[in-house]
Amino acid sequence: MTDGTEERAPGDAAYVFRVRFRLDPAASGVSLSPNTFETTLERAADPPGEEGWLFFRDNLWRGEANDATHVRDLAEEALGGRGARTRPTGEGSGITVESVSFSELRTSEAYLDALEAAIGDELDADGGTFGNARSADEVLKNYLGSSIHVRPERS
């Protein structure tokens, strides 16, 4: 939107990952202890039916990262590591993601309803977007497993 307000999907949702990363100082004579950390990374879920909304299909299978290397690269880029273009020299920022595991889709009931409706529309339109799945419930189970956590709407 051009008026400065943030356009939001119905409800609220985020993909939640556990991330283990390492900081590697670029300056000589500098060391860190510890240099490895674990944290929780939340990636906002795109509005159902809009660009990016198929993140779950493209990156998850049965509640796990479907390609560990790719998901690590996504996390590293989000944190400003090797894949990010944060320095004029083209060097990364010294952040290396060692591991990423998917925890859950943390969602409101309204977002989940909108997601199920968008999946249903997609199934009705072509049926091939989600393989052989025949229902929104089957799609969600195939990609997210039992990793959907419905929470109350935020005010």
PDB file of C-alpha atoms in Angstrom:
ATOM      1  CA  MET A   1       0.000   0.000   0.000  1.00  0.00           C
ATOM      2  CA  THR A   2       1.190   3.498  -0.684  1.00  0.00           C
ATOM      3  CA  ASP A   3      -0.467   5.325   2.214  1.00  0.00           C
ATOM      4  CA  GLY A   4       2.072   4.045   4.755  1.00  0.00           C
ATOM      5  CA  THR A   5      -0.247   1.583   6.464  1.00  0.00           C
ATOM      6  CA  GLU A   6       0.783  -2.026   6.627  1.00  0.00           C
ATOM      7  CA  GLU A   7      -1.467  -4.401   4.738  1.00  0.00           C
ATOM      8  CA  ARG A   8      -2.119  -7.499   6.832  1.00  0.00           C
ATOM      9  CA  ALA A   9      -3.619 -10.859   6.191  1.00  0.00           C
ATOM     10  CA  PRO A  10      -6.675 -11.910   8.105  1.00  0.00           C
ATOM     11  CA  GLY A  11      -5.308 -12.735  11.519  1.00  0.00           C
ATOM     12  CA  ASP A  12      -1.664 -13.246  12.191  1.00  0.00           C
ATOM     13  CA  ALA A  13       0.791 -16.069  11.438  1.00  0.00           C
ATOM     14  CA  ALA A  14       4.504 -16.886  11.424  1.00  0.00           C
ATOM     15  CA  TYR A  15       6.704 -19.838  10.596  1.00  0.00           C
ATOM     16  CA  VAL A  16       8.829 -20.562  13.668  1.00  0.00           C
ATOM     17  CA  PHE A  17      12.277 -22.142  13.409  1.00  0.00           C
ATOM     18  CA  ARG A  18      14.976 -23.059  15.920  1.00  0.00           C
ATOM     19  CA  VAL A  19      18.295 -21.760  14.592  1.00  0.00           C
ATOM     20  CA  ARG A  20      21.852 -22.495  15.691  1.00  0.00           C
ATOM     21  CA  PHE A  21      24.361 -19.988  14.327  1.00  0.00           C
ATOM     22  CA  ARG A  22      28.001 -19.082  14.720  1.00  0.00           C
ATOM     23  CA  LEU A  23      29.618 -15.655  14.743  1.00  0.00           C
ATOM     24  CA  ASP A  24      33.001 -15.504  13.043  1.00  0.00           C
ATOM     25  CA  PRO A  25      34.689 -12.129  13.650  1.00  0.00           C
ATOM     26  CA  ALA A  26      36.289 -10.662  10.546  1.00  0.00           C
ATOM     27  CA  ALA A  27      38.893  -8.603  12.439  1.00  0.00           C
ATOM     28  CA  SER A  28      42.169 -10.280  13.291  1.00  0.00           C
ATOM     29  CA  GLY A  29      42.901 -10.644  16.987  1.00  0.00           C
ATOM     30  CA  VAL A  30      39.189 -10.816  17.877  1.00  0.00           C
ATOM     31  CA  SER A  31      37.582 -13.904  19.350  1.00  0.00           C
ATOM     32  CA  LEU A  32      34.213 -14.707  20.869  1.00  0.00           C
ATOM     33  CA  SER A  33      33.348 -17.139  23.612  1.00  0.00           C
ATOM     34  CA  PRO A  34      30.898 -18.580  23.095  1.00  0.00           C
ATOM     35  CA  ASN A  35      30.697 -17.994  19.371  1.00  0.00           C
ATOM     36  CA  THR A  36      27.717 -20.317  18.782  1.00  0.00           C
ATOM     37  CA  PHE A  37      24.169 -19.432  19.775  1.00  0.00           C
ATOM     38  CA  GLU A  38      20.674 -20.867  19.527  1.00  0.00           C
ATOM     39  CA  THR A  39      17.626 -18.733  18.992  1.00  0.00           C
ATOM     40  CA  THR A  40      14.095 -18.729  17.649  1.00  0.00           C
ATOM     41  CA  LEU A  41      13.530 -17.196  14.223  1.00  0.00           C
ATOM     42  CA  GLU A  42      10.000 -16.203  13.196  1.00  0.00           C
ATOM     43  CA  ARG A  43       9.255 -15.561   9.534  1.00  0.00           C
ATOM     44  CA  ALA A  44       5.960 -13.766   8.956  1.00  0.00           C
ATOM     45  CA  ALA A  45       3.580 -15.866   6.880  1.00  0.00           C
ATOM     46  CA  ASP A  46       2.475 -14.123   3.710  1.00  0.00           C
ATOM     47  CA  PRO A  47      -1.248 -13.504   3.223  1.00  0.00           C
ATOM     48  CA  PRO A  48      -2.968 -16.595   1.769  1.00  0.00           C
ATOM     49  CA  GLY A  49      -3.299 -16.400  -2.005  1.00  0.00           C
ATOM     50  CA  GLU A  50      -0.683 -13.635  -2.355  1.00  0.00           C
ATOM     51  CA  GLU A  51       2.930 -13.843  -3.489  1.00  0.00           C
ATOM     52  CA  GLY A  52       4.994 -15.954  -1.092  1.00  0.00           C
ATOM     53  CA  TRP A  53       2.043 -17.702   0.544  1.00  0.00           C
ATOM     54  CA  LEU A  54       3.259 -21.128  -0.638  1.00  0.00           C
ATOM     55  CA  PHE A  55       6.352 -20.935   1.598  1.00  0.00           C
ATOM     56  CA  PHE A  56       5.113 -24.013   3.483  1.00  0.00           C
ATOM     57  CA  ARG A  57       4.786 -26.011   0.256  1.00  0.00           C
ATOM     58  CA  ASP A  58       8.182 -24.976  -1.038  1.00  0.00           C
ATOM     59  CA  ASN A  59      10.155 -25.492   2.181  1.00  0.00           C
ATOM     60  CA  LEU A  60       8.437 -28.016   4.444  1.00  0.00           C
ATOM     61  CA  TRP A  61       7.343 -31.640   4.348  1.00  0.00           C
ATOM     62  CA  ARG A  62       5.592 -33.448   7.188  1.00  0.00           C
ATOM     63  CA  GLY A  63       6.560 -30.692   9.614  1.00  0.00           C
ATOM     64  CA  GLU A  64      10.284 -30.736   8.758  1.00  0.00           C
ATOM     65  CA  ALA A  65      12.512 -28.686   6.456  1.00  0.00           C
ATOM     66  CA  ASN A  66      12.361 -30.498   3.112  1.00  0.00           C
ATOM     67  CA  ASP A  67      15.857 -29.321   2.092  1.00  0.00           C
ATOM     68  CA  ALA A  68      18.046 -28.571   5.127  1.00  0.00           C
ATOM     69  CA  THR A  69      20.717 -26.765   3.099  1.00  0.00           C
ATOM     70  CA  HIS A  70      18.195 -24.473   1.403  1.00  0.00           C
ATOM     71  CA  VAL A  71      16.426 -23.627   4.670  1.00  0.00           C
ATOM     72  CA  ARG A  72      19.814 -22.930   6.342  1.00  0.00           C
ATOM     73  CA  ASP A  73      20.646 -20.599   3.448  1.00  0.00           C
ATOM     74  CA  LEU A  74      17.313 -18.783   3.870  1.00  0.00           C
ATOM     75  CA  ALA A  75      17.951 -18.344   7.598  1.00  0.00           C
ATOM     76  CA  GLU A  76      21.504 -17.160   6.979  1.00  0.00           C
ATOM     77  CA  GLU A  77      20.315 -14.593   4.476  1.00  0.00           C
ATOM     78  CA  ALA A  78      17.626 -13.394   6.899  1.00  0.00           C
ATOM     79  CA  LEU A  79      20.267 -12.975   9.620  1.00  0.00           C
ATOM     80  CA  GLY A  80      22.622 -11.067   7.316  1.00  0.00           C
ATOM     81  CA  GLY A  81      25.123 -13.895   6.835  1.00  0.00           C
ATOM     82  CA  ARG A  82      26.990 -15.163   3.763  1.00  0.00           C
ATOM     83  CA  GLY A  83      24.044 -15.005   1.380  1.00  0.00           C
ATOM     84  CA  ALA A  84      23.188 -11.427   2.329  1.00  0.00           C
ATOM     85  CA  ARG A  85      24.763  -8.487   0.558  1.00  0.00           C
ATOM     86  CA  THR A  86      25.524  -6.417   3.619  1.00  0.00           C
ATOM     87  CA  ARG A  87      29.022  -5.143   2.816  1.00  0.00           C
ATOM     88  CA  PRO A  88      30.157  -3.181  -0.248  1.00  0.00           C
ATOM     89  CA  THR A  89      32.983  -5.715  -0.713  1.00  0.00           C
ATOM     90  CA  GLY A  90      30.461  -8.520  -1.201  1.00  0.00           C
ATOM     91  CA  GLU A  91      31.615 -10.232   1.983  1.00  0.00           C
ATOM     92  CA  GLY A  92      29.049 -11.594   4.412  1.00  0.00           C
ATOM     93  CA  SER A  93      28.702 -10.419   7.972  1.00  0.00           C
ATOM     94  CA  GLY A  94      30.430 -13.333   9.678  1.00  0.00           C
ATOM     95  CA  ILE A  95      27.239 -15.204  10.578  1.00  0.00           C
ATOM     96  CA  THR A  96      27.100 -18.881   9.686  1.00  0.00           C
ATOM     97  CA  VAL A  97      23.889 -20.821  10.290  1.00  0.00           C
ATOM     98  CA  GLU A  98      24.823 -24.316  11.423  1.00  0.00           C
ATOM     99  CA  SER A  99      21.352 -25.825  11.723  1.00  0.00           C
ATOM    100  CA  VAL A 100      17.681 -24.963  11.363  1.00  0.00           C
ATOM    101  CA  SER A 101      14.681 -26.980  12.456  1.00  0.00           C
ATOM    102  CA  PHE A 102      11.067 -26.113  11.842  1.00  0.00           C
ATOM    103  CA  SER A 103       9.003 -25.808  15.020  1.00  0.00           C
ATOM    104  CA  GLU A 104       5.531 -24.679  14.006  1.00  0.00           C
ATOM    105  CA  LEU A 105       3.218 -22.474  12.062  1.00  0.00           C
ATOM    106  CA  ARG A 106       2.065 -20.134  14.826  1.00  0.00           C
ATOM    107  CA  THR A 107      -1.261 -18.793  13.633  1.00  0.00           C
ATOM    108  CA  SER A 108      -4.540 -17.186  14.544  1.00  0.00           C
ATOM    109  CA  GLU A 109      -7.796 -18.947  13.753  1.00  0.00           C
ATOM    110  CA  ALA A 110      -8.614 -16.251  11.176  1.00  0.00           C
ATOM    111  CA  TYR A 111      -5.326 -16.761   9.319  1.00  0.00           C
ATOM    112  CA  LEU A 112      -5.738 -20.545   9.369  1.00  0.00           C
ATOM    113  CA  ASP A 113      -9.268 -20.194   7.972  1.00  0.00           C
ATOM    114  CA  ALA A 114      -7.967 -17.924   5.188  1.00  0.00           C
ATOM    115  CA  LEU A 115      -5.109 -20.359   4.468  1.00  0.00           C
ATOM    116  CA  GLU A 116      -7.506 -23.308   4.221  1.00  0.00           C
ATOM    117  CA  ALA A 117      -9.756 -21.298   1.890  1.00  0.00           C
ATOM    118  CA  ALA A 118      -6.801 -20.347  -0.374  1.00  0.00           C
ATOM    119  CA  ILE A 119      -5.658 -23.973  -0.467  1.00  0.00           C
ATOM    120  CA  GLY A 120      -9.212 -25.030  -1.351  1.00  0.00           C
ATOM    121  CA  ASP A 121      -9.330 -22.464  -4.152  1.00  0.00           C
ATOM    122  CA  GLU A 122      -6.004 -23.737  -5.486  1.00  0.00           C
ATOM    123  CA  LEU A 123      -7.192 -27.355  -5.344  1.00  0.00           C
ATOM    124  CA  ASP A 124     -10.384 -26.397  -7.199  1.00  0.00           C
ATOM    125  CA  ALA A 125      -8.409 -24.473  -9.845  1.00  0.00           C
ATOM    126  CA  ASP A 126      -5.843 -27.044 -10.932  1.00  0.00           C
ATOM    127  CA  GLY A 127      -5.271 -29.772  -8.364  1.00  0.00           C
ATOM    128  CA  GLY A 128      -1.558 -30.039  -9.170  1.00  0.00           C
ATOM    129  CA  THR A 129      -0.131 -27.400  -6.863  1.00  0.00           C
ATOM    130  CA  PHE A 130      -0.202 -29.786  -3.907  1.00  0.00           C
ATOM    131  CA  GLY A 131       0.490 -33.111  -5.603  1.00  0.00           C
ATOM    132  CA  ASN A 132      -2.263 -35.660  -5.102  1.00  0.00           C
ATOM    133  CA  ALA A 133      -3.840 -33.973  -2.071  1.00  0.00           C
ATOM    134  CA  ARG A 134      -7.609 -33.659  -2.303  1.00  0.00           C
ATOM    135  CA  SER A 135      -8.434 -31.409   0.659  1.00  0.00           C
ATOM    136  CA  ALA A 136      -6.996 -28.477   2.594  1.00  0.00           C
ATOM    137  CA  ASP A 137      -6.654 -30.705   5.678  1.00  0.00           C
ATOM    138  CA  GLU A 138      -4.598 -33.207   3.679  1.00  0.00           C
ATOM    139  CA  VAL A 139      -2.378 -30.424   2.299  1.00  0.00           C
ATOM    140  CA  LEU A 140      -1.735 -29.003   5.765  1.00  0.00           C
ATOM    141  CA  LYS A 141      -0.950 -32.451   7.150  1.00  0.00           C
ATOM    142  CA  ASN A 142       1.380 -33.253   4.220  1.00  0.00           C
ATOM    143  CA  TYR A 143       3.455 -30.091   4.566  1.00  0.00           C
ATOM    144  CA  LEU A 144       3.083 -29.001   8.185  1.00  0.00           C
ATOM    145  CA  GLY A 145       2.422 -32.331   9.882  1.00  0.00           C
ATOM    146  CA  SER A 146       0.998 -31.628  13.319  1.00  0.00           C
ATOM    147  CA  SER A 147       3.055 -28.435  13.668  1.00  0.00           C
ATOM    148  CA  ILE A 148       0.201 -25.917  13.601  1.00  0.00           C
ATOM    149  CA  HIS A 149      -0.251 -23.910  16.779  1.00  0.00           C
ATOM    150  CA  VAL A 150      -3.423 -21.807  16.821  1.00  0.00           C
ATOM    151  CA  ARG A 151      -3.182 -18.839  19.197  1.00  0.00           C
ATOM    152  CA  PRO A 152      -5.602 -16.053  20.099  1.00  0.00           C
ATOM    153  CA  GLU A 153      -5.601 -12.949  17.902  1.00  0.00           C
ATOM    154  CA  ARG A 154      -3.185 -10.180  18.925  1.00  0.00           C
ATOM    155  CA  SER A 155      -4.744  -6.819  19.678  1.00  0.00           C
TER     156      SER A 155
END
